[in-house]
Short mmCIF file of C-alpha atoms and ligand atoms in Angstrom, two decimals:
data_model
loop_
_atom_site.label_atom_id
_atom_site.label_comp_id
_atom_site.label_asym_id
_atom_site.label_seq_id
_atom_site.Cartn_x
_atom_site.Cartn_y
_atom_site.Cartn_z
CA MET A 1 138.22 48.41 37.22
CA ASN A 2 137.35 47.18 39.91
CA LYS A 3 133.37 45.39 39.81
CA ASN A 4 131.71 48.07 40.78
CA GLU A 5 133.53 50.48 38.30
CA ILE A 6 133.04 47.94 35.43
CA ILE A 7 128.73 47.95 36.50
CA GLN A 8 129.12 51.33 37.52
CA SER A 9 130.80 52.36 33.13
CA LEU A 10 127.55 49.55 32.14
CA GLU A 11 124.93 51.17 33.94
CA GLU A 12 126.42 54.76 32.10
CA ASP A 13 126.75 53.30 28.33
CA LEU A 14 123.12 52.22 28.60
CA LYS A 15 121.80 55.02 29.61
CA SER A 16 121.54 55.84 26.28
CA VAL A 17 120.68 52.32 23.98
CA THR A 18 117.16 52.63 23.22
CA LYS A 19 116.91 50.44 20.09
CA LEU A 20 118.60 47.11 19.32
CA PRO A 21 121.81 47.69 17.44
CA ASP A 22 122.68 50.34 20.36
CA LEU A 23 123.25 47.69 22.84
CA PHE A 24 123.98 45.02 20.85
CA ASN A 25 127.06 47.32 20.29
CA VAL A 26 127.43 47.73 24.89
CA LYS A 27 127.02 44.12 25.08
CA ALA A 28 130.37 44.19 22.28
CA LYS A 29 131.77 46.34 24.17
CA TYR A 30 131.93 44.21 27.59
CA LEU A 31 131.73 40.35 26.47
CA GLY A 32 132.89 40.43 22.67
CA LYS A 33 136.49 38.99 22.25
CA LYS A 34 137.97 42.26 23.03
CA GLY A 35 135.81 43.26 26.18
CA ILE A 36 136.50 44.61 28.36
CA VAL A 37 135.09 41.12 30.70
CA THR A 38 136.60 39.01 28.24
CA GLU A 39 139.74 41.01 28.84
CA LEU A 40 140.14 40.57 32.62
CA THR A 41 141.04 36.64 31.93
CA SER A 42 143.37 37.96 29.02
CA ASN A 43 146.63 37.64 31.58
CA MET A 44 146.14 34.28 32.72
CA LYS A 45 148.79 32.03 31.47
CA ASP A 46 151.21 34.23 33.55
CA LEU A 47 149.29 33.74 37.22
CA SER A 48 149.54 31.48 39.52
CA ASN A 49 147.51 29.13 40.58
CA GLU A 50 146.17 30.41 43.19
CA GLU A 51 146.20 33.98 41.68
CA LYS A 52 144.13 32.43 39.08
CA LYS A 53 141.57 31.51 40.87
CA GLU A 54 140.51 34.38 42.44
CA VAL A 55 140.97 35.74 39.30
CA GLY A 56 138.29 33.85 37.75
CA LYS A 57 136.28 33.75 40.38
CA PHE A 58 136.28 36.93 39.88
CA ALA A 59 135.38 37.73 35.69
CA SER A 60 132.12 35.05 36.59
CA GLU A 61 131.28 36.96 39.29
CA VAL A 62 131.64 40.00 36.87
CA ARG A 63 129.92 38.47 33.61
CA MET A 64 126.84 36.99 35.53
CA GLU A 65 126.18 40.46 36.17
CA VAL A 66 126.91 42.14 33.49
CA THR A 67 124.82 39.51 31.60
CA SER A 68 121.73 39.94 33.62
CA ARG A 69 121.70 43.27 33.21
CA LEU A 70 122.26 43.38 29.77
CA GLU A 71 119.67 40.98 29.31
CA LYS A 72 117.57 42.77 31.10
CA VAL A 73 117.39 45.71 28.70
CA GLN A 74 116.66 43.58 26.04
CA GLN A 75 114.20 42.27 27.63
CA GLU A 76 112.37 46.30 27.74
CA ILE A 77 113.81 46.97 24.29
CA GLU A 78 112.09 43.53 22.94
CA ASN A 79 108.87 44.80 25.07
CA GLN A 80 108.64 48.16 23.04
CA ILE A 81 109.44 46.97 20.15
CA LEU A 82 106.04 44.53 20.85
CA GLU A 83 103.31 46.99 22.29
CA GLU A 84 103.92 49.66 18.82
CA LYS A 85 103.68 47.19 16.27
CA LEU A 86 100.86 45.95 18.63
CA THR A 87 98.77 49.30 18.59
CA LYS A 88 99.75 49.97 14.69
CA GLU A 89 98.25 47.48 13.22
CA SER A 90 95.28 47.75 15.76
CA ILE A 91 91.62 46.89 14.45
CA ASP A 92 89.33 50.16 15.06
CA ILE A 93 86.45 47.62 15.23
CA SER A 94 84.60 51.51 15.63
CA LEU A 95 85.16 52.04 11.25
CA PRO A 96 82.25 51.72 9.19
CA ALA A 97 82.82 47.70 7.41
CA LYS A 98 83.33 48.10 3.83
CA LYS A 99 80.20 47.31 1.94
CA ILE A 100 80.97 43.83 0.32
CA SER A 101 78.09 44.01 -2.75
CA ARG A 102 75.72 40.75 -2.23
CA GLY A 103 74.67 38.41 -4.83
CA SER A 104 70.23 38.50 -5.48
CA ARG A 105 68.13 36.13 -7.31
CA HIS A 106 68.30 36.61 -10.62
CA PRO A 107 64.78 37.07 -12.09
CA PHE A 108 64.80 34.33 -14.17
CA ASN A 109 65.42 31.82 -11.48
CA ARG A 110 62.49 33.52 -9.39
CA ILE A 111 59.92 32.72 -11.44
CA ILE A 112 61.14 29.79 -12.09
CA GLU A 113 61.32 28.65 -8.29
CA ASP A 114 57.12 30.11 -8.84
CA VAL A 115 56.83 28.14 -11.01
CA GLU A 116 57.64 24.12 -9.52
CA ASP A 117 56.39 25.16 -6.32
CA PHE A 118 53.33 26.01 -7.67
CA PHE A 119 53.11 22.42 -9.01
CA VAL A 120 55.52 20.44 -6.69
CA SER A 121 52.30 21.61 -3.99
CA MET A 122 49.83 19.79 -6.55
CA GLY A 123 51.66 17.12 -6.37
CA TYR A 124 53.52 17.75 -9.94
CA ASP A 125 57.26 16.07 -10.88
CA VAL A 126 60.15 18.09 -11.44
CA VAL A 127 62.14 17.07 -15.00
CA ASP A 128 64.82 18.21 -17.18
CA GLY A 129 66.15 16.91 -20.12
CA PRO A 130 68.56 16.46 -22.41
CA GLU A 131 68.78 20.66 -24.01
CA ILE A 132 70.98 18.58 -27.28
CA GLU A 133 67.16 16.37 -28.77
CA THR A 134 66.86 13.81 -31.27
CA ASP A 135 64.54 15.25 -33.80
CA GLU A 136 62.57 12.10 -32.94
CA ASN A 137 61.48 12.84 -29.45
CA CYS A 138 61.28 17.07 -30.50
CA PHE A 139 58.83 16.77 -33.78
CA GLN A 140 58.22 12.99 -34.26
CA ARG A 141 56.85 11.67 -31.29
CA LEU A 142 54.88 14.75 -31.48
CA ASN A 143 52.92 14.62 -34.37
CA VAL A 144 55.50 16.30 -36.29
CA PRO A 145 56.64 14.09 -38.87
CA ILE A 146 59.46 15.19 -41.45
CA GLY A 147 58.45 17.73 -43.26
CA HIS A 148 55.48 18.71 -41.39
CA PRO A 149 54.32 22.90 -42.04
CA ALA A 150 54.61 22.88 -38.14
CA ARG A 151 58.84 22.50 -38.48
CA ASP A 152 58.59 25.33 -40.18
CA ALA A 153 57.39 27.28 -37.06
CA GLN A 154 60.67 26.92 -35.24
CA ASP A 155 63.37 27.80 -36.17
CA THR A 156 65.57 25.13 -35.64
CA PHE A 157 69.17 24.99 -35.55
CA TYR A 158 69.71 20.93 -36.65
CA ILE A 159 73.74 19.67 -35.91
CA ASP A 160 72.58 16.39 -38.42
CA SER A 161 69.30 15.10 -39.39
CA GLU A 162 68.77 13.21 -36.63
CA TYR A 163 70.22 15.85 -33.58
CA LEU A 164 68.81 19.39 -33.06
CA LEU A 165 69.50 22.53 -29.99
CA ARG A 166 65.46 21.25 -28.79
CA THR A 167 63.23 24.09 -30.17
CA GLN A 168 60.60 23.62 -27.28
CA THR A 169 60.55 21.71 -23.95
CA SER A 170 58.07 19.55 -25.46
CA SER A 171 60.50 16.76 -26.50
CA VAL A 172 60.60 16.01 -22.72
CA GLN A 173 56.75 14.63 -22.61
CA ALA A 174 57.65 12.23 -25.10
CA ARG A 175 61.05 10.97 -23.02
CA THR A 176 58.89 11.51 -19.85
CA MET A 177 56.48 8.64 -21.64
CA GLN A 178 58.62 6.84 -22.75
CA ASN A 179 60.51 6.56 -19.88
CA ASN A 180 58.44 5.33 -17.61
CA GLN A 181 58.26 1.46 -18.49
CA ASP A 182 55.31 0.36 -16.09
CA LYS A 183 52.48 3.24 -17.38
CA THR A 184 51.43 4.60 -14.87
CA PRO A 185 50.35 8.01 -14.35
CA ILE A 186 52.38 11.20 -14.63
CA ARG A 187 52.44 14.86 -13.41
CA MET A 188 55.15 16.28 -14.92
CA ILE A 189 56.76 20.10 -15.63
CA CYS A 190 60.31 20.44 -17.21
CA PRO A 191 61.34 24.01 -17.39
CA GLY A 192 64.65 24.43 -18.82
CA LYS A 193 66.22 25.89 -21.97
CA VAL A 194 65.61 25.82 -25.53
CA TYR A 195 66.78 27.10 -28.72
CA ARG A 196 65.13 29.26 -32.23
CA ARG A 197 67.65 31.19 -34.28
CA ASP A 198 65.71 34.17 -33.77
CA ASP A 199 66.79 37.92 -32.24
CA ASP A 200 64.98 41.29 -31.74
CA ALA A 201 64.08 42.11 -28.54
CA THR A 202 60.95 40.40 -27.69
CA HIS A 203 62.68 36.92 -28.71
CA SER A 204 66.10 35.92 -27.85
CA HIS A 205 68.13 32.73 -29.99
CA GLN A 206 67.80 30.86 -26.46
CA PHE A 207 64.98 31.61 -24.35
CA GLY A 208 63.18 29.52 -21.50
CA GLN A 209 59.90 27.31 -21.48
CA VAL A 210 57.85 25.32 -18.71
CA GLU A 211 55.63 21.90 -20.37
CA GLY A 212 53.57 20.82 -17.98
CA LEU A 213 52.46 16.99 -18.50
CA VAL A 214 49.79 15.37 -16.76
CA VAL A 215 48.74 11.97 -18.25
CA ASP A 216 46.13 9.88 -15.86
CA LYS A 217 42.45 7.98 -16.77
CA ASP A 218 39.64 10.37 -16.90
CA ILE A 219 41.34 13.43 -16.95
CA SER A 220 39.12 15.81 -18.99
CA LEU A 221 39.79 19.91 -20.22
CA ALA A 222 38.07 21.18 -17.44
CA ASP A 223 40.98 19.97 -14.67
CA LEU A 224 43.68 21.37 -17.93
CA LYS A 225 41.52 25.37 -17.26
CA GLY A 226 41.17 24.96 -13.57
CA THR A 227 45.15 23.85 -13.17
CA LEU A 228 45.42 26.65 -16.09
CA GLU A 229 43.49 29.50 -13.85
CA LEU A 230 44.89 28.31 -11.30
CA PHE A 231 47.83 29.23 -12.22
CA ALA A 232 47.57 32.56 -14.30
CA LYS A 233 46.73 33.64 -10.73
CA LYS A 234 49.04 32.48 -8.93
CA MET A 235 52.15 33.92 -11.08
CA LEU A 236 50.15 37.39 -12.10
CA GLY A 237 48.08 38.36 -9.36
CA GLU A 238 44.76 36.65 -8.15
CA ASN A 239 42.33 39.61 -9.66
CA THR A 240 43.87 38.36 -12.70
CA LYS A 241 40.92 37.10 -15.58
CA VAL A 242 42.33 33.73 -17.77
CA ARG A 243 40.03 32.98 -21.49
CA PHE A 244 41.17 30.20 -24.05
CA ARG A 245 41.05 30.79 -27.68
CA PRO A 246 41.03 27.64 -29.89
CA SER A 247 44.20 27.13 -31.10
CA TYR A 248 45.87 24.42 -33.55
CA PHE A 249 48.94 22.45 -31.70
CA PRO A 250 49.97 18.84 -33.61
CA PHE A 251 50.36 17.67 -30.14
CA THR A 252 47.16 18.16 -28.74
CA GLU A 253 43.76 18.14 -29.55
CA PRO A 254 42.05 20.18 -28.82
CA SER A 255 44.07 23.18 -28.51
CA VAL A 256 43.86 26.20 -27.27
CA GLU A 257 46.45 29.19 -25.92
CA VAL A 258 45.26 30.63 -23.15
CA ASP A 259 44.93 34.88 -22.05
CA VAL A 260 45.09 36.54 -19.37
CA SER A 261 43.48 39.85 -18.25
CA CYS A 262 46.55 42.34 -18.92
CA PHE A 263 47.53 42.93 -15.46
CA LYS A 264 49.70 46.99 -15.85
CA CYS A 265 45.29 47.46 -17.06
CA GLY A 266 43.52 45.47 -15.27
CA GLY A 267 41.74 45.05 -18.70
CA THR A 268 41.48 48.19 -20.04
CA GLY A 269 43.62 48.52 -22.75
CA CYS A 270 47.52 49.86 -22.78
CA ALA A 271 50.55 49.51 -24.45
CA LEU A 272 51.07 46.43 -22.69
CA CYS A 273 48.57 44.50 -24.36
CA LYS A 274 47.95 45.93 -28.21
CA GLN A 275 45.20 48.31 -26.41
CA THR A 276 43.07 44.53 -26.52
CA GLY A 277 43.39 44.19 -22.47
CA TRP A 278 44.69 40.47 -22.92
CA ILE A 279 47.30 39.22 -23.34
CA GLU A 280 48.94 35.56 -24.67
CA LEU A 281 50.05 33.41 -22.05
CA LEU A 282 50.79 29.38 -22.92
CA GLY A 283 50.05 26.67 -25.09
CA ALA A 284 47.44 24.12 -23.80
CA GLY A 285 45.58 21.82 -25.03
CA MET A 286 44.73 17.40 -25.05
CA VAL A 287 47.47 15.30 -25.72
CA HIS A 288 46.34 14.20 -29.39
CA PRO A 289 45.97 10.53 -29.26
CA HIS A 290 48.80 9.53 -31.50
CA VAL A 291 51.57 11.16 -29.47
CA LEU A 292 49.64 8.78 -26.34
CA GLU A 293 50.10 5.67 -28.95
CA MET A 294 53.84 6.84 -29.27
CA GLY A 295 54.59 7.06 -25.77
CA GLY A 296 53.18 3.69 -25.06
CA TYR A 297 49.91 5.09 -23.30
CA ASP A 298 47.03 3.09 -24.91
CA PRO A 299 44.44 6.70 -25.32
CA LYS A 300 42.21 4.47 -25.41
CA VAL A 301 42.12 4.09 -21.19
CA TRP A 302 44.38 6.80 -20.76
CA THR A 303 43.97 10.73 -21.60
CA GLY A 304 46.35 13.81 -21.04
CA PHE A 305 47.02 17.16 -21.73
CA ALA A 306 49.55 19.24 -21.92
CA PHE A 307 51.12 23.25 -22.12
CA GLY A 308 53.59 24.87 -22.92
CA THR A 309 55.39 29.00 -21.71
CA GLY A 310 57.40 31.24 -22.63
CA LEU A 311 59.45 31.49 -19.04
CA ASP A 312 60.86 34.90 -20.96
CA ARG A 313 56.90 36.30 -20.57
CA LEU A 314 56.73 35.93 -17.47
CA ALA A 315 59.77 37.45 -16.16
CA MET A 316 59.46 40.41 -18.56
CA PHE A 317 55.42 40.51 -17.60
CA ARG A 318 56.07 40.22 -13.86
CA TYR A 319 59.33 43.16 -14.33
CA GLU A 320 58.02 45.24 -16.52
CA ILE A 321 61.30 44.51 -18.74
CA PRO A 322 60.89 45.67 -22.57
CA ASP A 323 64.43 43.53 -24.06
CA ILE A 324 64.53 39.67 -23.80
CA ARG A 325 68.59 40.45 -24.25
CA TYR A 326 68.34 41.71 -20.88
CA LEU A 327 67.87 38.43 -19.06
CA TYR A 328 70.97 37.47 -21.21
CA THR A 329 73.64 38.86 -21.07
CA ASN A 330 74.52 39.65 -17.13
CA ASP A 331 74.77 43.10 -17.91
CA MET A 332 75.84 44.50 -14.12
CA ARG A 333 73.02 47.49 -14.18
CA PHE A 334 70.22 45.74 -15.21
CA LEU A 335 70.96 42.60 -12.27
CA LYS A 336 71.68 44.73 -9.63
CA GLN A 337 68.30 46.57 -9.49
CA PHE A 338 67.09 42.98 -8.47
CA ASP A 339 69.61 43.72 -5.63
CA ARG A 340 66.74 44.65 -3.20
CA LYS A 341 63.89 44.04 -4.41
CA ASP A 342 63.51 40.45 -3.78
CA GLU A 343 60.40 40.00 -2.36
CA GLU A 344 58.07 43.67 -2.60
CA ASN A 345 58.69 42.91 -6.14
CA GLU A 346 56.63 39.37 -6.44
CA ILE A 347 52.21 39.16 -7.02
CA LYS A 348 52.28 37.13 -4.30
N1 LIG B 401 56.09 23.95 -27.18
C1 LIG B 401 54.45 24.61 -27.76
C2 LIG B 401 55.73 26.12 -28.79
O1 LIG B 401 56.86 26.12 -28.17
C3 LIG B 401 54.41 25.15 -26.86
C4 LIG B 401 53.36 24.48 -26.10
C5 LIG B 401 51.75 24.72 -26.72
C6 LIG B 401 53.96 23.33 -25.21
C7 LIG B 401 51.07 23.50 -25.93
C8 LIG B 401 52.45 22.04 -24.77
C9 LIG B 401 51.23 22.31 -25.69
O2 LIG B 401 52.62 21.54 -24.56
O3 LIG B 401 50.19 21.12 -24.82
O4 LIG B 401 55.41 27.27 -29.47
#
């Protein structure tokens, strides 16, 4: 075959080639060990030098031409494969996006953040204390010595005779006074978890409290009253009325309980407030002189007030949650209700 015939035959073979394996077969037919082009030089050893030169030149020209044609077709097939892959894998940006479910702030955390915002704006520090506490900080330094009847009201999880799970964030009062080496004025709140051996619809063995403590010179009951009135209005709405009832806590004297007008019925009486028009919100009082003394503050120089309230109660009131256990069981059906209600539920 002369060069043209070979190229023509190649072109003919290439016509039916659509896939790479077909192409490799054609390539083998021409350039393989026994291929047409290879065969051109198979009888070189029998040729004269002159002929060798000529045949060699011819074979090399044919090989170049054949190779270049094969490469061209290979390139075409590869381009086509790439093209197909790109179309198949292209992203349709007009499709609606997959819905990603967004987390939301837990009602409990919203309450903590609001309480913190309010008190920080009044110059209070937010402090932390350990949940595993000493009997001394949780009770003794709060005027509740061993054997005191007030211990019965707080069914305590004891770890041993010295350590317990704190039953009240009031323990942080004791810590803060002791830790303040320079005995400077104190303005602090401490939100956190507390533990008691209770378990029913309105009590959980674990719940949240926020404690507040102010120690300074010339602090009076009027300061306490003003602060808590503002706090109640901020948390539960501007129209909230506040009343103070005398009460008893071992670590305050005098002690008060603070009620707020029922924000559901406005004070006329409903199921939430048990027809009284009032809801108990927190305990408070002037820091007992003995407690100040145990904290290293001279009660002749310093006075102070303290208060404590349940964060769960606040969350339950605000979001109308009927069972405290919903706050802790992480049931998605409960938590999902807060997904979009974000700000609208919050009374400012
Ligand atoms: N610790 C009290 C309780 O758990 C609440 C309390 C009452 C805290 C009066 C106070 C306070 O700081 O002055 O029931």
